[in-house]
Amino acid sequence: TVNTKRVIQYFASIAASGGVAGKKDSSKGTLEDQIIQANPALEAFGNAKTVRNDNSSRFGKFIRIHFATSGKLASADIETYLLEKSRVTFQLKSERNYHIFFQILSNEKPELLDMLLITNNPYDYSYISQGEVTVASINDNEELLATDKAFDVLGFTSEEKMGVYKLTGAIMHYGNMKFKQKQREEQAEPDGTEDADKAAYLMGLNSADLLKGLCHPRVKVGNEYVTKGQGVDQVYYSIGALA
């Protein structure tokens, strides 16, 4: 992770040093800036504390940088793969969920907490509090500012940026959704709808439709769709898959 950042910074600085830096779009940074700032954004959503590394990449990425004959950076693309999705819903005691959750909860931007309908206490959210919630070598407040700046440099609009934060907040609410089994039936039903309402609101969905889709999903059988009932465990598996 660190070596990759250093190599990218080196290439970008060399390309810019001879007066061949990329042109700057008024709405975002230069190409060199964008290549460098891609890292904070990717790390926020793809890096986490593990037993051996406080900032471990939990995904693979292949970075391809193209240079013009003049030495100027012409373009770049990043392919990501193999994200450790299970970490979103489960962590070992000595590890931590992805950095972005704790950056948001750092309260560096209180308006995010209000927008996402969350508190700044990670223990209020089961998906992110099964392991560690702080890392001594990481300042989540500063990292949130770096992540937010990276979105701007990469050319995200305000609406797109807020959309990313809202989806992240919805995941936290997903982990707090509760279901119970109907009496004398192997069928799950909501045990309160407050967290489902919040998650649905942040995702732009109708809460009743979300709960119906979880408890009574439509499945394709042959050429037709049929509605099937789900037990409590099946519903929790579905929520985890969505998260």
Short mmCIF file of C-alpha atoms in Angstrom, two decimals, residues 2-210:
data_model
loop_
_atom_site.label_atom_id
_atom_site.label_comp_id
_atom_site.label_asym_id
_atom_site.label_seq_id
_atom_site.Cartn_x
_atom_site.Cartn_y
_atom_site.Cartn_z
CA VAL A 2 2.66 2.51 1.05
CA ASN A 3 5.07 1.52 -1.73
CA THR A 4 2.35 2.00 -4.33
CA LYS A 5 1.62 5.50 -3.05
CA ARG A 6 5.30 6.44 -3.18
CA VAL A 7 5.73 5.17 -6.74
CA ILE A 8 2.64 7.04 -7.94
CA GLN A 9 3.79 10.25 -6.24
CA TYR A 10 7.20 9.87 -7.88
CA PHE A 11 5.76 9.41 -11.38
CA ALA A 12 3.38 12.33 -10.90
CA SER A 13 6.10 14.67 -9.62
CA ILE A 14 8.49 13.72 -12.45
CA ALA A 15 5.80 14.32 -15.05
CA ALA A 16 4.93 17.69 -13.53
CA SER A 17 8.50 18.87 -12.90
CA GLY A 18 9.31 19.72 -16.52
CA GLY A 19 6.36 22.00 -17.06
CA VAL A 20 4.35 19.15 -18.51
CA ALA A 21 1.74 18.85 -15.82
CA GLY A 22 -1.76 18.03 -16.93
CA LYS A 23 -4.28 20.79 -17.48
CA LYS A 24 -6.46 21.55 -14.54
CA ASP A 25 -10.22 21.34 -14.87
CA SER A 26 -11.88 24.11 -12.88
CA SER A 27 -14.15 21.54 -11.22
CA LYS A 28 -11.41 19.09 -10.22
CA GLY A 29 -7.65 18.67 -9.87
CA THR A 30 -5.00 18.02 -12.49
CA LEU A 31 -4.53 14.49 -13.77
CA GLU A 32 -1.48 14.17 -11.53
CA ASP A 33 -3.55 15.26 -8.53
CA GLN A 34 -6.33 12.84 -9.40
CA ILE A 35 -3.95 9.88 -9.66
CA ILE A 36 -2.47 10.67 -6.25
CA GLN A 37 -5.83 11.45 -4.61
CA ALA A 38 -7.37 8.19 -5.81
CA ASN A 39 -5.49 6.47 -3.00
CA PRO A 40 -7.19 8.15 -0.01
CA ALA A 41 -10.61 7.43 -1.50
CA LEU A 42 -9.78 3.79 -2.22
CA GLU A 43 -8.14 3.28 1.16
CA ALA A 44 -11.10 4.70 3.07
CA PHE A 45 -13.42 2.09 1.61
CA GLY A 46 -10.97 -0.77 1.06
CA ASN A 47 -8.41 -0.64 3.88
CA ALA A 48 -8.80 -1.75 7.48
CA LYS A 49 -6.84 -2.62 10.60
CA THR A 50 -5.78 -6.27 10.79
CA VAL A 51 -3.72 -8.13 13.39
CA ARG A 52 -0.48 -7.37 11.52
CA ASN A 53 -1.17 -4.06 9.79
CA ASP A 54 -3.10 -0.97 10.87
CA ASN A 55 -3.74 0.05 7.26
CA SER A 56 -4.05 -3.20 5.35
CA SER A 57 -5.51 -3.27 1.83
CA ARG A 58 -8.38 -5.74 1.89
CA PHE A 59 -8.68 -5.71 -1.90
CA GLY A 60 -6.42 -6.01 -4.89
CA LYS A 61 -5.84 -3.22 -7.35
CA PHE A 62 -4.01 -2.96 -10.65
CA ILE A 63 -2.94 0.57 -11.56
CA ARG A 64 -2.11 1.39 -15.16
CA ILE A 65 -0.53 4.80 -15.89
CA HIS A 66 -0.11 6.01 -19.47
CA PHE A 67 2.54 8.55 -20.50
CA ALA A 68 2.69 10.65 -23.66
CA THR A 69 5.93 10.79 -25.66
CA SER A 70 6.68 14.14 -24.01
CA GLY A 71 6.75 12.49 -20.60
CA LYS A 72 3.43 14.01 -19.60
CA LEU A 73 0.90 11.83 -17.82
CA ALA A 74 -1.73 11.05 -20.43
CA SER A 75 -4.23 8.95 -18.49
CA ALA A 76 -4.60 6.32 -15.81
CA ASP A 77 -7.02 3.62 -14.80
CA ILE A 78 -7.40 1.43 -11.76
CA GLU A 79 -8.92 -2.04 -11.70
CA THR A 80 -10.05 -3.34 -8.31
CA TYR A 81 -10.93 -6.90 -7.40
CA LEU A 82 -11.33 -9.39 -4.54
CA LEU A 83 -12.67 -6.99 -1.88
CA GLU A 84 -12.99 -8.74 1.49
CA LYS A 85 -16.75 -8.20 1.66
CA SER A 86 -17.26 -10.28 4.80
CA ARG A 87 -15.44 -7.61 6.87
CA VAL A 88 -18.39 -5.26 6.37
CA THR A 89 -20.56 -7.43 8.61
CA PHE A 90 -18.00 -9.27 10.76
CA GLN A 91 -14.59 -8.50 12.30
CA LEU A 92 -12.25 -10.40 14.60
CA LYS A 93 -11.75 -8.94 18.09
CA SER A 94 -8.33 -7.46 17.31
CA GLU A 95 -9.28 -6.10 13.87
CA ARG A 96 -11.47 -3.28 12.62
CA ASN A 97 -14.03 -2.63 9.91
CA TYR A 98 -13.20 -0.38 6.94
CA HIS A 99 -11.80 3.05 7.79
CA ILE A 100 -14.65 5.04 6.22
CA PHE A 101 -17.13 4.12 8.96
CA PHE A 102 -14.89 5.48 11.70
CA GLN A 103 -13.91 8.53 9.68
CA ILE A 104 -17.57 9.49 9.46
CA LEU A 105 -18.13 8.79 13.18
CA SER A 106 -15.11 10.92 14.14
CA ASN A 107 -17.48 13.92 14.18
CA GLU A 108 -15.00 15.95 12.13
CA LYS A 109 -17.99 16.79 9.93
CA PRO A 110 -21.02 16.86 12.28
CA GLU A 111 -23.30 17.57 9.35
CA LEU A 112 -22.65 14.04 8.10
CA LEU A 113 -23.96 12.54 11.34
CA ASP A 114 -27.14 14.56 11.00
CA MET A 115 -27.57 13.67 7.33
CA LEU A 116 -27.00 9.95 7.96
CA LEU A 117 -29.23 9.86 11.06
CA ILE A 118 -26.46 8.36 13.18
CA THR A 119 -24.64 9.04 16.47
CA ASN A 120 -20.86 9.29 16.82
CA ASN A 121 -20.73 6.16 19.01
CA PRO A 122 -19.54 3.13 16.99
CA TYR A 123 -20.94 0.78 19.63
CA ASP A 124 -24.43 1.83 18.56
CA TYR A 125 -23.89 -0.10 15.30
CA SER A 126 -23.32 -3.84 15.46
CA TYR A 127 -21.73 -4.18 12.02
CA ILE A 128 -18.76 -1.99 12.95
CA SER A 129 -18.22 -2.68 16.66
CA GLN A 130 -17.36 -6.39 16.83
CA GLY A 131 -13.63 -5.66 16.90
CA GLU A 132 -11.54 -2.56 17.55
CA VAL A 133 -13.09 0.88 17.00
CA THR A 134 -9.93 3.00 17.25
CA VAL A 135 -6.41 2.62 15.86
CA ALA A 136 -3.54 4.38 17.64
CA SER A 137 -1.63 5.12 14.42
CA ILE A 138 -4.63 6.53 12.54
CA ASN A 139 -6.31 9.90 13.08
CA ASP A 140 -9.83 9.34 11.77
CA ASN A 141 -10.61 13.07 11.87
CA GLU A 142 -7.74 13.94 9.54
CA GLU A 143 -8.44 10.94 7.33
CA LEU A 144 -12.05 12.04 6.80
CA LEU A 145 -10.85 15.42 5.55
CA ALA A 146 -8.41 13.65 3.20
CA THR A 147 -11.16 11.37 1.89
CA ASP A 148 -13.56 14.26 1.38
CA LYS A 149 -10.89 16.28 -0.45
CA ALA A 150 -10.07 13.26 -2.62
CA PHE A 151 -13.67 13.10 -3.83
CA ASP A 152 -13.49 16.76 -4.85
CA VAL A 153 -10.16 16.36 -6.68
CA LEU A 154 -11.50 13.30 -8.48
CA GLY A 155 -14.39 15.35 -9.80
CA PHE A 156 -17.26 14.00 -7.73
CA THR A 157 -20.22 16.37 -7.63
CA SER A 158 -21.65 17.32 -4.24
CA GLU A 159 -24.65 15.08 -4.93
CA GLU A 160 -22.44 12.11 -5.83
CA LYS A 161 -20.32 12.60 -2.74
CA MET A 162 -23.33 12.79 -0.46
CA GLY A 163 -24.74 9.70 -2.18
CA VAL A 164 -21.62 7.72 -1.26
CA TYR A 165 -21.86 8.83 2.36
CA LYS A 166 -25.58 7.98 2.49
CA LEU A 167 -24.99 4.44 1.24
CA THR A 168 -22.28 4.03 3.87
CA GLY A 169 -24.68 5.23 6.57
CA ALA A 170 -27.38 2.87 5.32
CA ILE A 171 -25.03 -0.08 5.91
CA MET A 172 -24.70 0.91 9.57
CA HIS A 173 -28.48 0.95 9.93
CA TYR A 174 -28.75 -2.40 8.14
CA GLY A 175 -26.80 -4.02 10.95
CA ASN A 176 -29.34 -2.82 13.53
CA MET A 177 -32.45 -4.11 11.76
CA LYS A 178 -34.31 -6.70 13.85
CA PHE A 179 -36.67 -9.48 12.80
CA LYS A 180 -38.71 -12.09 14.64
CA GLN A 181 -40.55 -15.25 13.70
CA LYS A 182 -44.31 -15.15 13.29
CA GLN A 183 -46.19 -17.31 15.75
CA ARG A 184 -46.79 -20.84 14.47
CA GLU A 185 -45.09 -19.98 11.18
CA GLU A 186 -41.56 -20.31 9.80
CA GLN A 187 -41.84 -16.79 8.48
CA ALA A 188 -39.92 -13.69 9.55
CA GLU A 189 -41.47 -10.32 10.20
CA PRO A 190 -39.96 -6.97 11.23
CA ASP A 191 -39.39 -6.44 14.95
CA GLY A 192 -39.70 -2.67 14.74
CA THR A 193 -39.05 -0.58 11.63
CA GLU A 194 -36.99 2.41 12.85
CA ASP A 195 -33.65 1.24 11.42
CA ALA A 196 -35.27 -0.03 8.23
CA ASP A 197 -36.91 3.37 7.80
CA LYS A 198 -33.55 5.12 8.17
CA ALA A 199 -31.74 2.76 5.78
CA ALA A 200 -34.50 3.04 3.19
CA TYR A 201 -34.55 6.84 3.45
CA LEU A 202 -30.79 7.06 2.87
CA MET A 203 -31.01 4.74 -0.13
CA GLY A 204 -34.01 6.50 -1.64
CA LEU A 205 -36.25 3.47 -1.18
CA ASN A 206 -39.69 2.88 0.26
CA SER A 207 -39.28 1.26 3.67
CA ALA A 208 -42.27 -1.06 3.23
CA ASP A 209 -40.91 -2.24 -0.13
CA LEU A 210 -37.49 -2.90 1.41
#
